[in-house]
PDB file of C-alpha atoms in Angstrom:
ATOM      1  CA  MET A 962     -14.999  10.151   6.228  1.00 47.00           C
ATOM      2  CA  SER A 963     -14.937   6.369   6.199  1.00 53.00           C
ATOM      3  CA  GLU A 964     -14.831   4.606   9.530  1.00 51.00           C
ATOM      4  CA  ALA A 965     -11.302   3.330   8.810  1.00 54.00           C
ATOM      5  CA  ALA A 966      -9.868   6.756   8.138  1.00 69.00           C
ATOM      6  CA  GLY A 967     -11.900   8.752  10.628  1.00 65.00           C
ATOM      7  CA  ASN A 968     -11.381   6.468  13.626  1.00 79.00           C
ATOM      8  CA  LEU A 969      -7.627   5.841  13.161  1.00 87.00           C
ATOM      9  CA  THR A 970      -5.529   6.602  16.187  1.00 91.00           C
ATOM     10  CA  GLN A 971      -2.036   8.009  15.933  1.00 92.00           C
ATOM     11  CA  THR A 972      -0.756   4.562  16.792  1.00 93.00           C
ATOM     12  CA  ASP A 973      -2.776   3.090  13.924  1.00 93.00           C
ATOM     13  CA  GLY A 974      -1.154   5.594  11.583  1.00 94.00           C
ATOM     14  CA  VAL A 975       2.304   4.728  12.850  1.00 95.00           C
ATOM     15  CA  ARG A 976       1.600   1.017  12.375  1.00 94.00           C
ATOM     16  CA  ALA A 977       0.276   1.704   8.815  1.00 95.00           C
ATOM     17  CA  VAL A 978       3.569   3.319   7.860  1.00 97.00           C
ATOM     18  CA  GLU A 979       5.514   0.494   9.517  1.00 96.00           C
ATOM     19  CA  LEU A 980       3.477  -2.092   7.666  1.00 95.00           C
ATOM     20  CA  ALA A 981       4.087  -0.319   4.338  1.00 96.00           C
ATOM     21  CA  ARG A 982       7.863  -0.175   5.002  1.00 97.00           C
ATOM     22  CA  SER A 983       7.926  -3.817   6.047  1.00 95.00           C
ATOM     23  CA  ALA A 984       6.062  -4.781   2.851  1.00 96.00           C
ATOM     24  CA  VAL A 985       8.560  -2.815   0.736  1.00 96.00           C
ATOM     25  CA  GLU A 986      11.510  -4.399   2.468  1.00 96.00           C
ATOM     26  CA  SER A 987      10.111  -7.963   2.119  1.00 95.00           C
ATOM     27  CA  PHE A 988       9.461  -7.422  -1.550  1.00 95.00           C
ATOM     28  CA  VAL A 989      12.771  -5.697  -2.376  1.00 94.00           C
ATOM     29  CA  GLU A 990      15.064  -7.948  -0.294  1.00 95.00           C
ATOM     30  CA  ASN A 991      13.356 -11.308  -0.749  1.00 93.00           C
ATOM     31  CA  GLY A 992      10.795 -10.956  -3.536  1.00 91.00           C
ATOM     32  CA  THR A 993       8.102 -12.036  -1.069  1.00 91.00           C
ATOM     33  CA  ARG A 994       4.779 -10.670   0.020  1.00 91.00           C
ATOM     34  CA  GLU A 995       4.510  -9.431   3.624  1.00 89.00           C
ATOM     35  CA  GLN A 996       2.408 -11.855   5.712  1.00 85.00           C
ATOM     36  CA  LEU A 997      -0.087  -9.902   7.728  1.00 85.00           C
ATOM     37  CA  GLY A 998      -0.860 -12.303  10.556  1.00 77.00           C
ATOM     38  CA  SER A 999      -2.747 -10.653  13.410  1.00 75.00           C
ATOM     39  CA  MET A1000      -3.551  -7.020  12.681  1.00 81.00           C
ATOM     40  CA  ARG A1001      -4.862  -4.057  14.636  1.00 81.00           C
ATOM     41  CA  ASP A1002      -8.670  -3.850  14.474  1.00 85.00           C
ATOM     42  CA  ALA A1003      -8.565  -0.774  12.223  1.00 86.00           C
ATOM     43  CA  PHE A1004      -6.702  -2.727   9.530  1.00 90.00           C
ATOM     44  CA  TYR A1005      -9.655  -5.162   9.061  1.00 88.00           C
ATOM     45  CA  LEU A1006     -11.948  -2.321   7.912  1.00 88.00           C
ATOM     46  CA  ARG A1007     -12.451  -1.965   4.158  1.00 90.00           C
ATOM     47  CA  THR A1008     -10.991   1.208   2.648  1.00 91.00           C
ATOM     48  CA  GLY A1009      -8.496   2.334   0.040  1.00 93.00           C
ATOM     49  CA  ALA A1010      -4.899   3.328   0.639  1.00 95.00           C
ATOM     50  CA  PHE A1011      -1.981   4.906  -1.202  1.00 95.00           C
ATOM     51  CA  VAL A1012       1.751   4.515  -0.565  1.00 96.00           C
ATOM     52  CA  ARG A1013       4.482   6.970  -1.673  1.00 93.00           C
ATOM     53  CA  LEU A1014       8.231   6.286  -1.603  1.00 95.00           C
ATOM     54  CA  GLU A1015      10.759   9.072  -1.803  1.00 92.00           C
ATOM     55  CA  ASN A1016      14.561   8.817  -1.957  1.00 91.00           C
ATOM     56  CA  THR A1017      15.872  11.512   0.388  1.00 89.00           C
ATOM     57  CA  HIS A1018      19.441  11.681  -0.929  1.00 82.00           C
ATOM     58  CA  GLY A1019      20.419  15.056  -2.355  1.00 70.00           C
ATOM     59  CA  ARG A1020      17.395  16.999  -3.533  1.00 69.00           C
ATOM     60  CA  GLY A1021      15.219  13.901  -3.183  1.00 73.00           C
ATOM     61  CA  ARG A1022      13.153  12.215  -5.804  1.00 81.00           C
ATOM     62  CA  LEU A1023      10.023  10.135  -6.138  1.00 86.00           C
ATOM     63  CA  ARG A1024      10.868   6.411  -6.276  1.00 90.00           C
ATOM     64  CA  GLY A1025       7.394   4.946  -6.354  1.00 89.00           C
ATOM     65  CA  CYS A1026       3.729   5.567  -5.749  1.00 90.00           C
ATOM     66  CA  ALA A1027       0.738   3.285  -5.953  1.00 92.00           C
ATOM     67  CA  GLY A1028      -2.638   2.589  -4.442  1.00 92.00           C
ATOM     68  CA  SER A1029      -6.357   2.934  -4.925  1.00 91.00           C
ATOM     69  CA  TYR A1030      -9.319   4.718  -3.433  1.00 89.00           C
ATOM     70  CA  ASP A1031     -11.463   1.605  -3.840  1.00 84.00           C
ATOM     71  CA  TRP A1032     -12.880  -0.016  -0.727  1.00 82.00           C
ATOM     72  CA  ASN A1033     -12.613  -3.604  -1.913  1.00 81.00           C
ATOM     73  CA  ASP A1034      -9.884  -4.795   0.476  1.00 85.00           C
ATOM     74  CA  HIS A1035      -9.130  -4.658   4.138  1.00 91.00           C
ATOM     75  CA  LEU A1036      -6.880  -1.731   4.937  1.00 93.00           C
ATOM     76  CA  GLY A1037      -3.967  -4.069   5.815  1.00 93.00           C
ATOM     77  CA  GLU A1038      -4.189  -5.790   2.427  1.00 93.00           C
ATOM     78  CA  ALA A1039      -4.581  -2.428   0.625  1.00 94.00           C
ATOM     79  CA  LEU A1040      -1.423  -1.104   2.285  1.00 95.00           C
ATOM     80  CA  VAL A1041       0.670  -4.173   1.407  1.00 95.00           C
ATOM     81  CA  ASP A1042      -0.604  -4.175  -2.219  1.00 95.00           C
ATOM     82  CA  ALA A1043       0.191  -0.460  -2.622  1.00 95.00           C
ATOM     83  CA  ALA A1044       3.628  -0.780  -1.016  1.00 96.00           C
ATOM     84  CA  ILE A1045       4.643  -3.590  -3.318  1.00 96.00           C
ATOM     85  CA  ASP A1046       3.357  -1.819  -6.391  1.00 94.00           C
ATOM     86  CA  ALA A1047       5.157   1.374  -5.372  1.00 94.00           C
ATOM     87  CA  ALA A1048       8.449  -0.497  -5.060  1.00 94.00           C
ATOM     88  CA  SER A1049       8.113  -2.318  -8.367  1.00 91.00           C
ATOM     89  CA  GLU A1050       9.453  -1.391 -11.786  1.00 76.00           C
ATOM     90  CA  ASP A1051       5.981  -0.452 -13.043  1.00 70.00           C
ATOM     91  CA  SER A1052       5.693   2.495 -10.707  1.00 61.00           C
ATOM     92  CA  CYS A1053       8.452   4.912 -11.711  1.00 66.00           C
ATOM     93  CA  GLY A1054      10.348   3.008 -14.384  1.00 61.00           C
ATOM     94  CA  SER A1055      12.813   1.199 -12.125  1.00 75.00           C
ATOM     95  CA  GLY A1056      12.199  -0.809  -9.027  1.00 84.00           C
ATOM     96  CA  VAL A1057      13.604   0.164  -5.632  1.00 91.00           C
ATOM     97  CA  ASP A1058      16.785  -1.815  -4.813  1.00 90.00           C
ATOM     98  CA  THR A1059      18.167  -3.019  -1.523  1.00 93.00           C
ATOM     99  CA  ALA A1060      20.883  -0.368  -1.366  1.00 92.00           C
ATOM    100  CA  GLU A1061      18.196   2.371  -1.447  1.00 92.00           C
ATOM    101  CA  LEU A1062      16.095   1.170   1.446  1.00 94.00           C
ATOM    102  CA  SER A1063      17.911   3.112   4.127  1.00 93.00           C
ATOM    103  CA  SER A1064      17.372   6.345   2.173  1.00 94.00           C
ATOM    104  CA  ILE A1065      13.717   5.746   1.303  1.00 95.00           C
ATOM    105  CA  SER A1066      11.071   7.715   3.197  1.00 96.00           C
ATOM    106  CA  VAL A1067       7.627   6.034   3.338  1.00 97.00           C
ATOM    107  CA  SER A1068       4.275   7.758   3.558  1.00 96.00           C
ATOM    108  CA  VAL A1069       0.734   6.443   3.391  1.00 97.00           C
ATOM    109  CA  CYS A1070      -2.684   7.985   2.712  1.00 95.00           C
ATOM    110  CA  ILE A1071      -5.655   6.167   4.174  1.00 95.00           C
ATOM    111  CA  VAL A1072      -8.804   6.983   2.196  1.00 94.00           C
ATOM    112  CA  GLY A1073     -11.983   8.382   3.630  1.00 89.00           C
ATOM    113  CA  ASN A1074     -14.973   9.703   1.659  1.00 89.00           C
ATOM    114  CA  VAL A1075     -14.830   9.487  -2.160  1.00 93.00           C
ATOM    115  CA  VAL A1076     -16.609  11.955  -4.516  1.00 90.00           C
ATOM    116  CA  LEU A1077     -16.937  11.532  -8.278  1.00 89.00           C
ATOM    117  CA  THR A1078     -17.286  15.087  -9.629  1.00 93.00           C
ATOM    118  CA  ASP A1079     -18.333  16.774 -12.869  1.00 92.00           C
ATOM    119  CA  ASP A1080     -16.948  20.096 -11.682  1.00 95.00           C
ATOM    120  CA  PRO A1081     -13.711  19.457  -9.798  1.00 96.00           C
ATOM    121  CA  LEU A1082     -12.576  23.073  -9.738  1.00 96.00           C
ATOM    122  CA  ALA A1083     -15.785  24.030  -7.900  1.00 96.00           C
ATOM    123  CA  ASP A1084     -15.953  20.952  -5.668  1.00 97.00           C
ATOM    124  CA  ILE A1085     -12.339  20.593  -4.551  1.00 97.00           C
ATOM    125  CA  GLU A1086     -11.283  21.813  -1.099  1.00 96.00           C
ATOM    126  CA  LEU A1087      -7.539  22.322  -0.832  1.00 96.00           C
ATOM    127  CA  GLY A1088      -6.047  20.492   2.156  1.00 93.00           C
ATOM    128  CA  ARG A1089      -9.079  18.196   2.395  1.00 93.00           C
ATOM    129  CA  HIS A1090      -9.318  16.440  -0.979  1.00 96.00           C
ATOM    130  CA  GLY A1091      -6.839  14.195  -2.788  1.00 95.00           C
ATOM    131  CA  VAL A1092      -7.289  13.974  -6.530  1.00 96.00           C
ATOM    132  CA  ALA A1093      -7.365  10.911  -8.817  1.00 95.00           C
ATOM    133  CA  VAL A1094      -7.495  11.432 -12.580  1.00 95.00           C
ATOM    134  CA  GLU A1095      -8.355   8.606 -14.945  1.00 95.00           C
ATOM    135  CA  ARG A1096      -8.794   8.091 -18.654  1.00 94.00           C
ATOM    136  CA  GLY A1097      -8.996   4.613 -20.104  1.00 91.00           C
ATOM    137  CA  ALA A1098      -6.271   2.462 -18.562  1.00 88.00           C
ATOM    138  CA  GLU A1099      -4.144   5.460 -17.493  1.00 90.00           C
ATOM    139  CA  SER A1100      -4.486   7.079 -14.065  1.00 90.00           C
ATOM    140  CA  GLY A1101      -2.624   9.194 -11.543  1.00 89.00           C
ATOM    141  CA  TRP A1102      -3.267  10.772  -8.154  1.00 92.00           C
ATOM    142  CA  LEU A1103      -1.942  13.162  -5.529  1.00 94.00           C
ATOM    143  CA  TYR A1104      -2.303  13.216  -1.754  1.00 93.00           C
ATOM    144  CA  PRO A1105      -4.640  15.808  -0.132  1.00 94.00           C
ATOM    145  CA  THR A1106      -1.621  17.458   1.526  1.00 93.00           C
ATOM    146  CA  VAL A1107       0.349  18.095  -1.687  1.00 93.00           C
ATOM    147  CA  PRO A1108      -1.127  21.433  -2.732  1.00 95.00           C
ATOM    148  CA  MET A1109      -0.733  22.825   0.738  1.00 94.00           C
ATOM    149  CA  GLU A1110       2.941  21.784   0.869  1.00 90.00           C
ATOM    150  CA  ASN A1111       3.583  23.414  -2.518  1.00 93.00           C
ATOM    151  CA  GLY A1112       1.348  26.459  -2.395  1.00 96.00           C
ATOM    152  CA  TRP A1113      -0.679  25.408  -5.466  1.00 97.00           C
ATOM    153  CA  SER A1114      -4.019  26.801  -6.496  1.00 97.00           C
ATOM    154  CA  ALA A1115      -6.905  24.376  -7.169  1.00 97.00           C
ATOM    155  CA  ALA A1116      -6.369  24.623 -10.922  1.00 97.00           C
ATOM    156  CA  GLU A1117      -2.633  23.976 -10.614  1.00 97.00           C
ATOM    157  CA  TYR A1118      -3.336  20.999  -8.309  1.00 97.00           C
ATOM    158  CA  LEU A1119      -5.646  19.494 -10.905  1.00 97.00           C
ATOM    159  CA  ASP A1120      -3.113  20.182 -13.706  1.00 97.00           C
ATOM    160  CA  ARG A1121      -0.363  18.478 -11.677  1.00 95.00           C
ATOM    161  CA  ALA A1122      -2.561  15.473 -11.028  1.00 95.00           C
ATOM    162  CA  CYS A1123      -3.081  15.217 -14.766  1.00 95.00           C
ATOM    163  CA  ARG A1124       0.678  15.275 -15.311  1.00 93.00           C
ATOM    164  CA  THR A1125       1.120  12.288 -12.928  1.00 89.00           C
ATOM    165  CA  SER A1126      -1.223  10.421 -15.280  1.00 87.00           C
ATOM    166  CA  GLY A1127       0.749  11.383 -18.361  1.00 90.00           C
ATOM    167  CA  PHE A1128      -2.023  13.746 -19.502  1.00 94.00           C
ATOM    168  CA  ALA A1129      -1.637  17.340 -20.603  1.00 95.00           C
ATOM    169  CA  PRO A1130      -2.417  20.085 -18.069  1.00 94.00           C
ATOM    170  CA  GLY A1131      -6.110  20.926 -18.295  1.00 95.00           C
ATOM    171  CA  ALA A1132      -7.068  17.345 -19.265  1.00 96.00           C
ATOM    172  CA  TRP A1133      -9.263  17.293 -16.129  1.00 96.00           C
ATOM    173  CA  GLU A1134     -11.708  19.497 -18.096  1.00 95.00           C
ATOM    174  CA  ASP A1135     -12.096  16.955 -20.937  1.00 95.00           C
ATOM    175  CA  ASP A1136     -15.302  14.921 -21.115  1.00 93.00           C
ATOM    176  CA  ASP A1137     -13.431  11.613 -21.371  1.00 94.00           C
ATOM    177  CA  THR A1138     -11.417  12.253 -18.194  1.00 95.00           C
ATOM    178  CA  MET A1139     -12.817  11.067 -14.911  1.00 95.00           C
ATOM    179  CA  VAL A1140     -11.855  13.043 -11.812  1.00 96.00           C
ATOM    180  CA  THR A1141     -12.408  11.614  -8.332  1.00 95.00           C
ATOM    181  CA  LEU A1142     -11.908  13.548  -5.132  1.00 96.00           C
ATOM    182  CA  PHE A1143     -11.056  11.621  -1.961  1.00 95.00           C
ATOM    183  CA  GLU A1144     -10.552  12.579   1.665  1.00 93.00           C
ATOM    184  CA  GLY A1145      -7.705  10.919   3.429  1.00 93.00           C
ATOM    185  CA  ARG A1146      -5.278  11.009   6.341  1.00 94.00           C
ATOM    186  CA  VAL A1147      -1.607  11.122   5.515  1.00 95.00           C
ATOM    187  CA  PHE A1148       1.110   9.678   7.768  1.00 96.00           C
ATOM    188  CA  ARG A1149       4.810   9.770   6.917  1.00 96.00           C
ATOM    189  CA  GLU A1150       8.263   9.038   8.257  1.00 96.00           C
ATOM    190  CA  ARG A1151      10.035  12.238   9.333  1.00 94.00           C
ATOM    191  CA  GLU A1152      13.182  10.652   7.957  1.00 94.00           C
ATOM    192  CA  PRO A1153      13.903   7.184   6.530  1.00 94.00           C
ATOM    193  CA  GLU A1154      13.152   4.501   9.106  1.00 94.00           C
ATOM    194  CA  GLY A1155      12.439   7.299  11.601  1.00 95.00           C
ATOM    195  CA  SER A1156       9.465   8.412  13.683  1.00 96.00           C
ATOM    196  CA  VAL A1157       6.067   8.926  12.078  1.00 97.00           C
ATOM    197  CA  GLU A1158       3.926  12.062  11.947  1.00 96.00           C
ATOM    198  CA  GLU A1159       0.483  12.868  10.629  1.00 95.00           C
ATOM    199  CA  LEU A1160       0.392  15.715   8.103  1.00 92.00           C
ATOM    200  CA  THR A1161      -2.395  18.211   8.840  1.00 86.00           C
ATOM    201  CA  PHE A1162      -3.126  21.641   7.414  1.00 74.00           C
TER     202      PHE A1162
END
């Protein structure tokens, strides 16, 4: 696992979620980008990150998700970029609005090792690997914890990742589809604006 993900403390994880929430709020309320200023040491390391936003009202629904497994940016920058993209109209068809903020639950996945695979069904380890599926300009991904939360098999996990990309189930087997597996640590708010926990299985 990358140094950034493997060496994160619980406090780092809490601060990562808080930074993502702050970036969402700055963008939604003011249309501005969160200014990082002085950051924790872990946030200067280069690694990818994903941010997921869920509206907890009623049965709950996904309101935005964005990010990348690329290691081009500092973790702090990657979190802010992903949070803004997740809150924007391009993520789930309509941007998060101010009235929703108090019902939005924020989670982050901080990326560790990345594996490009020709045989994802054989290589994937449930509970350890997240999945990113790409074809041309279209892509989608799921956290490492998702199949464990939902009781999915490896094949169903891959099929669901394809659906997040707008591809048909089974597209992960096509020659023109690129599947990337990534390790990552997932931290989330237990409830909107509430305490933060790390998801482990």
